[in-house]
Amino acid sequence: MSEATLSFRLGFELPLFRLRLVREGDPAASRVSIKTPREAASFLGPLMEAPEEHFISLHLNARNQVLGVHEVSHGTLSASLVHPREVFKAAVLANSHALLICHNHPSGAELKPSLDDLDTTAKLVDAGKLLGVEVVDHIIVGSLTENDWYSVREHHPEIWF
């Protein structure tokens, strides 16, 4: 029996898995605090220029400081697949207190959420309640023009209740 497998009486072996979170970059770097949707949109500036849709999560501590950023999905010009399992896997490993989920609408697409965006948000909010990792907001960003962001929580607070 090797270290990477576990043998059973019936003569078969199963692989063992080891999960490890690796921090990339300088862990001593100062942390950015995000308290408003506008601050989140400002922090997400580079995402506004992406030519394809990206769905990311910002991992926050109890003081709303960004612990890390996780790219959950990198999609096409108009879509990105998102599942709660992928969103919360990194959040649990990073011991996140809360998440701020975000995606972009490239190519000047309208910033209002689609029905799929609202459904995904509701599923993630519910999953976060179950796991004890609050979803603070879902921010949609567009191009670099002023006020080119949309807070799902501000416009659809019913999703959080």
PDB file of C-alpha atoms in Angstrom:
ATOM      1  CA  MET A   1       0.000   0.000   0.000  1.00  0.00           C
ATOM      2  CA  SER A   2       1.469   3.341  -1.034  1.00  0.00           C
ATOM      3  CA  GLU A   3       0.922   6.625   0.767  1.00  0.00           C
ATOM      4  CA  ALA A   4      -1.390   7.769  -2.020  1.00  0.00           C
ATOM      5  CA  THR A   5      -3.831   4.830  -1.806  1.00  0.00           C
ATOM      6  CA  LEU A   6      -5.838   3.007   0.819  1.00  0.00           C
ATOM      7  CA  SER A   7      -6.290  -0.779   0.482  1.00  0.00           C
ATOM      8  CA  PHE A   8      -9.496  -2.556   1.439  1.00  0.00           C
ATOM      9  CA  ARG A   9     -10.197  -6.200   2.284  1.00  0.00           C
ATOM     10  CA  LEU A  10     -11.765  -6.931  -1.087  1.00  0.00           C
ATOM     11  CA  GLY A  11      -8.461  -6.248  -2.809  1.00  0.00           C
ATOM     12  CA  PHE A  12      -9.092  -2.839  -4.323  1.00  0.00           C
ATOM     13  CA  GLU A  13      -7.355   0.424  -3.589  1.00  0.00           C
ATOM     14  CA  LEU A  14      -8.801   3.924  -3.433  1.00  0.00           C
ATOM     15  CA  PRO A  15      -6.785   7.089  -3.955  1.00  0.00           C
ATOM     16  CA  LEU A  16      -6.423   9.436  -1.002  1.00  0.00           C
ATOM     17  CA  PHE A  17      -6.890  13.151  -1.489  1.00  0.00           C
ATOM     18  CA  ARG A  18      -5.150  15.980   0.277  1.00  0.00           C
ATOM     19  CA  LEU A  19      -6.579  19.493   0.058  1.00  0.00           C
ATOM     20  CA  ARG A  20      -4.271  22.417   0.491  1.00  0.00           C
ATOM     21  CA  LEU A  21      -4.815  26.127   0.114  1.00  0.00           C
ATOM     22  CA  VAL A  22      -1.796  27.919  -1.303  1.00  0.00           C
ATOM     23  CA  ARG A  23      -1.590  31.688  -0.953  1.00  0.00           C
ATOM     24  CA  GLU A  24      -0.121  33.315  -4.022  1.00  0.00           C
ATOM     25  CA  GLY A  25       1.618  36.641  -3.715  1.00  0.00           C
ATOM     26  CA  ASP A  26       2.812  38.500  -0.643  1.00  0.00           C
ATOM     27  CA  PRO A  27       0.769  37.507   2.447  1.00  0.00           C
ATOM     28  CA  ALA A  28       2.091  40.579   4.270  1.00  0.00           C
ATOM     29  CA  ALA A  29       0.446  42.941   1.745  1.00  0.00           C
ATOM     30  CA  SER A  30      -2.071  45.345   3.237  1.00  0.00           C
ATOM     31  CA  ARG A  31      -5.676  44.295   2.968  1.00  0.00           C
ATOM     32  CA  VAL A  32      -8.295  46.324   1.160  1.00  0.00           C
ATOM     33  CA  SER A  33     -11.557  46.891   3.001  1.00  0.00           C
ATOM     34  CA  ILE A  34     -14.788  46.927   0.981  1.00  0.00           C
ATOM     35  CA  LYS A  35     -17.851  48.423   2.636  1.00  0.00           C
ATOM     36  CA  THR A  36     -19.989  49.646  -0.290  1.00  0.00           C
ATOM     37  CA  PRO A  37     -20.917  48.439  -3.779  1.00  0.00           C
ATOM     38  CA  ARG A  38     -19.061  51.448  -5.221  1.00  0.00           C
ATOM     39  CA  GLU A  39     -15.862  50.381  -3.407  1.00  0.00           C
ATOM     40  CA  ALA A  40     -16.331  46.857  -4.773  1.00  0.00           C
ATOM     41  CA  ALA A  41     -16.765  48.184  -8.317  1.00  0.00           C
ATOM     42  CA  SER A  42     -13.646  50.319  -7.929  1.00  0.00           C
ATOM     43  CA  PHE A  43     -11.666  47.308  -6.673  1.00  0.00           C
ATOM     44  CA  LEU A  44     -12.893  45.310  -9.678  1.00  0.00           C
ATOM     45  CA  GLY A  45     -11.604  47.844 -12.223  1.00  0.00           C
ATOM     46  CA  PRO A  46      -9.557  45.334 -14.276  1.00  0.00           C
ATOM     47  CA  LEU A  47     -12.616  43.090 -14.636  1.00  0.00           C
ATOM     48  CA  MET A  48     -14.413  45.921 -16.419  1.00  0.00           C
ATOM     49  CA  GLU A  49     -12.041  45.604 -19.383  1.00  0.00           C
ATOM     50  CA  ALA A  50     -12.255  41.811 -19.797  1.00  0.00           C
ATOM     51  CA  PRO A  51     -13.527  40.730 -23.241  1.00  0.00           C
ATOM     52  CA  GLU A  52     -15.214  37.582 -21.880  1.00  0.00           C
ATOM     53  CA  GLU A  53     -17.482  37.061 -18.909  1.00  0.00           C
ATOM     54  CA  HIS A  54     -15.719  36.206 -15.647  1.00  0.00           C
ATOM     55  CA  PHE A  55     -17.424  35.203 -12.412  1.00  0.00           C
ATOM     56  CA  ILE A  56     -15.270  35.826  -9.352  1.00  0.00           C
ATOM     57  CA  SER A  57     -15.674  35.796  -5.612  1.00  0.00           C
ATOM     58  CA  LEU A  58     -13.956  38.104  -3.184  1.00  0.00           C
ATOM     59  CA  HIS A  59     -13.242  36.367   0.107  1.00  0.00           C
ATOM     60  CA  LEU A  60     -13.788  38.678   3.072  1.00  0.00           C
ATOM     61  CA  ASN A  61     -12.871  38.490   6.736  1.00  0.00           C
ATOM     62  CA  ALA A  62     -15.146  39.745   9.548  1.00  0.00           C
ATOM     63  CA  ARG A  63     -13.981  43.337   8.890  1.00  0.00           C
ATOM     64  CA  ASN A  64     -14.866  43.150   5.171  1.00  0.00           C
ATOM     65  CA  GLN A  65     -11.183  43.074   4.236  1.00  0.00           C
ATOM     66  CA  VAL A  66     -10.355  41.126   1.093  1.00  0.00           C
ATOM     67  CA  LEU A  67      -8.519  37.921   1.992  1.00  0.00           C
ATOM     68  CA  GLY A  68      -8.322  36.742  -1.589  1.00  0.00           C
ATOM     69  CA  VAL A  69      -9.906  36.614  -5.015  1.00  0.00           C
ATOM     70  CA  HIS A  70     -11.098  33.423  -6.671  1.00  0.00           C
ATOM     71  CA  GLU A  71     -12.002  33.132 -10.356  1.00  0.00           C
ATOM     72  CA  VAL A  72     -14.926  30.736 -10.235  1.00  0.00           C
ATOM     73  CA  SER A  73     -15.646  30.690 -13.942  1.00  0.00           C
ATOM     74  CA  HIS A  74     -14.296  32.160 -17.170  1.00  0.00           C
ATOM     75  CA  GLY A  75     -17.000  32.134 -19.787  1.00  0.00           C
ATOM     76  CA  THR A  76     -17.789  33.375 -23.254  1.00  0.00           C
ATOM     77  CA  LEU A  77     -18.846  36.768 -24.555  1.00  0.00           C
ATOM     78  CA  SER A  78     -22.207  36.446 -22.831  1.00  0.00           C
ATOM     79  CA  ALA A  79     -22.272  33.569 -20.348  1.00  0.00           C
ATOM     80  CA  SER A  80     -20.415  31.905 -17.520  1.00  0.00           C
ATOM     81  CA  LEU A  81     -21.334  28.686 -15.680  1.00  0.00           C
ATOM     82  CA  VAL A  82     -21.491  28.931 -11.898  1.00  0.00           C
ATOM     83  CA  HIS A  83     -22.302  26.274  -9.315  1.00  0.00           C
ATOM     84  CA  PRO A  84     -22.369  26.752  -5.516  1.00  0.00           C
ATOM     85  CA  ARG A  85     -19.858  23.922  -5.088  1.00  0.00           C
ATOM     86  CA  GLU A  86     -17.166  25.858  -6.976  1.00  0.00           C
ATOM     87  CA  VAL A  87     -17.992  29.152  -5.277  1.00  0.00           C
ATOM     88  CA  PHE A  88     -17.851  27.839  -1.715  1.00  0.00           C
ATOM     89  CA  LYS A  89     -15.008  25.329  -2.080  1.00  0.00           C
ATOM     90  CA  ALA A  90     -12.372  28.059  -1.967  1.00  0.00           C
ATOM     91  CA  ALA A  91     -14.373  30.080   0.592  1.00  0.00           C
ATOM     92  CA  VAL A  92     -14.400  27.221   3.087  1.00  0.00           C
ATOM     93  CA  LEU A  93     -10.731  26.435   2.527  1.00  0.00           C
ATOM     94  CA  ALA A  94      -9.816  30.102   3.000  1.00  0.00           C
ATOM     95  CA  ASN A  95     -11.912  30.304   6.200  1.00  0.00           C
ATOM     96  CA  SER A  96     -13.844  33.222   4.688  1.00  0.00           C
ATOM     97  CA  HIS A  97     -16.352  35.047   6.854  1.00  0.00           C
ATOM     98  CA  ALA A  98     -18.254  36.356   3.828  1.00  0.00           C
ATOM     99  CA  LEU A  99     -18.188  36.543   0.043  1.00  0.00           C
ATOM    100  CA  LEU A 100     -18.796  39.292  -2.434  1.00  0.00           C
ATOM    101  CA  ILE A 101     -19.656  37.666  -5.738  1.00  0.00           C
ATOM    102  CA  CYS A 102     -19.086  39.547  -8.968  1.00  0.00           C
ATOM    103  CA  HIS A 103     -19.245  39.162 -12.696  1.00  0.00           C
ATOM    104  CA  ASN A 104     -18.819  41.372 -15.704  1.00  0.00           C
ATOM    105  CA  HIS A 105     -20.992  42.083 -18.706  1.00  0.00           C
ATOM    106  CA  PRO A 106     -18.474  42.554 -21.522  1.00  0.00           C
ATOM    107  CA  SER A 107     -19.053  44.340 -24.812  1.00  0.00           C
ATOM    108  CA  GLY A 108     -21.232  47.055 -23.325  1.00  0.00           C
ATOM    109  CA  ALA A 109     -24.039  44.656 -22.438  1.00  0.00           C
ATOM    110  CA  GLU A 110     -26.799  46.013 -20.216  1.00  0.00           C
ATOM    111  CA  LEU A 111     -25.893  45.863 -16.538  1.00  0.00           C
ATOM    112  CA  LYS A 112     -29.254  44.625 -15.304  1.00  0.00           C
ATOM    113  CA  PRO A 113     -29.098  41.000 -14.153  1.00  0.00           C
ATOM    114  CA  SER A 114     -30.657  38.288 -16.251  1.00  0.00           C
ATOM    115  CA  LEU A 115     -33.137  35.832 -14.730  1.00  0.00           C
ATOM    116  CA  ASP A 116     -30.250  33.339 -14.593  1.00  0.00           C
ATOM    117  CA  ASP A 117     -28.136  35.902 -12.692  1.00  0.00           C
ATOM    118  CA  LEU A 118     -30.928  36.368 -10.125  1.00  0.00           C
ATOM    119  CA  ASP A 119     -31.486  32.614  -9.808  1.00  0.00           C
ATOM    120  CA  THR A 120     -27.748  32.001  -9.328  1.00  0.00           C
ATOM    121  CA  THR A 121     -27.585  34.760  -6.726  1.00  0.00           C
ATOM    122  CA  ALA A 122     -30.503  33.276  -4.772  1.00  0.00           C
ATOM    123  CA  LYS A 123     -28.917  29.804  -4.820  1.00  0.00           C
ATOM    124  CA  LEU A 124     -25.590  31.193  -3.605  1.00  0.00           C
ATOM    125  CA  VAL A 125     -27.233  33.245  -0.835  1.00  0.00           C
ATOM    126  CA  ASP A 126     -29.101  30.139   0.360  1.00  0.00           C
ATOM    127  CA  ALA A 127     -25.963  27.979   0.196  1.00  0.00           C
ATOM    128  CA  GLY A 128     -24.050  30.642   2.114  1.00  0.00           C
ATOM    129  CA  LYS A 129     -26.670  30.629   4.883  1.00  0.00           C
ATOM    130  CA  LEU A 130     -26.361  26.858   5.158  1.00  0.00           C
ATOM    131  CA  LEU A 131     -22.549  26.979   5.278  1.00  0.00           C
ATOM    132  CA  GLY A 132     -22.258  30.053   7.502  1.00  0.00           C
ATOM    133  CA  VAL A 133     -20.514  32.132   4.829  1.00  0.00           C
ATOM    134  CA  GLU A 134     -22.643  35.199   4.086  1.00  0.00           C
ATOM    135  CA  VAL A 135     -22.976  36.404   0.509  1.00  0.00           C
ATOM    136  CA  VAL A 136     -22.764  40.173   1.004  1.00  0.00           C
ATOM    137  CA  ASP A 137     -23.748  41.258  -2.521  1.00  0.00           C
ATOM    138  CA  HIS A 138     -23.538  40.362  -6.185  1.00  0.00           C
ATOM    139  CA  ILE A 139     -21.922  43.139  -8.195  1.00  0.00           C
ATOM    140  CA  ILE A 140     -22.147  43.300 -11.978  1.00  0.00           C
ATOM    141  CA  VAL A 141     -19.632  45.545 -13.710  1.00  0.00           C
ATOM    142  CA  GLY A 142     -19.393  46.827 -17.280  1.00  0.00           C
ATOM    143  CA  SER A 143     -17.093  49.238 -19.030  1.00  0.00           C
ATOM    144  CA  LEU A 144     -15.041  51.962 -17.372  1.00  0.00           C
ATOM    145  CA  THR A 145     -17.679  54.696 -17.607  1.00  0.00           C
ATOM    146  CA  GLU A 146     -18.963  56.325 -14.427  1.00  0.00           C
ATOM    147  CA  ASN A 147     -21.514  54.283 -12.439  1.00  0.00           C
ATOM    148  CA  ASP A 148     -21.076  51.291 -14.710  1.00  0.00           C
ATOM    149  CA  TRP A 149     -21.862  48.787 -12.005  1.00  0.00           C
ATOM    150  CA  TYR A 150     -24.985  47.205 -10.578  1.00  0.00           C
ATOM    151  CA  SER A 151     -25.628  45.957  -7.047  1.00  0.00           C
ATOM    152  CA  VAL A 152     -28.068  43.049  -7.048  1.00  0.00           C
ATOM    153  CA  ARG A 153     -28.618  43.487  -3.300  1.00  0.00           C
ATOM    154  CA  GLU A 154     -29.591  47.147  -3.667  1.00  0.00           C
ATOM    155  CA  HIS A 155     -32.100  46.392  -6.436  1.00  0.00           C
ATOM    156  CA  HIS A 156     -33.323  42.942  -5.268  1.00  0.00           C
ATOM    157  CA  PRO A 157     -33.055  42.869  -1.451  1.00  0.00           C
ATOM    158  CA  GLU A 158     -35.775  40.202  -1.293  1.00  0.00           C
ATOM    159  CA  ILE A 159     -33.181  37.592  -2.352  1.00  0.00           C
ATOM    160  CA  TRP A 160     -31.432  38.017   1.029  1.00  0.00           C
ATOM    161  CA  PHE A 161     -34.584  37.457   3.145  1.00  0.00           C
TER     162      PHE A 161
END
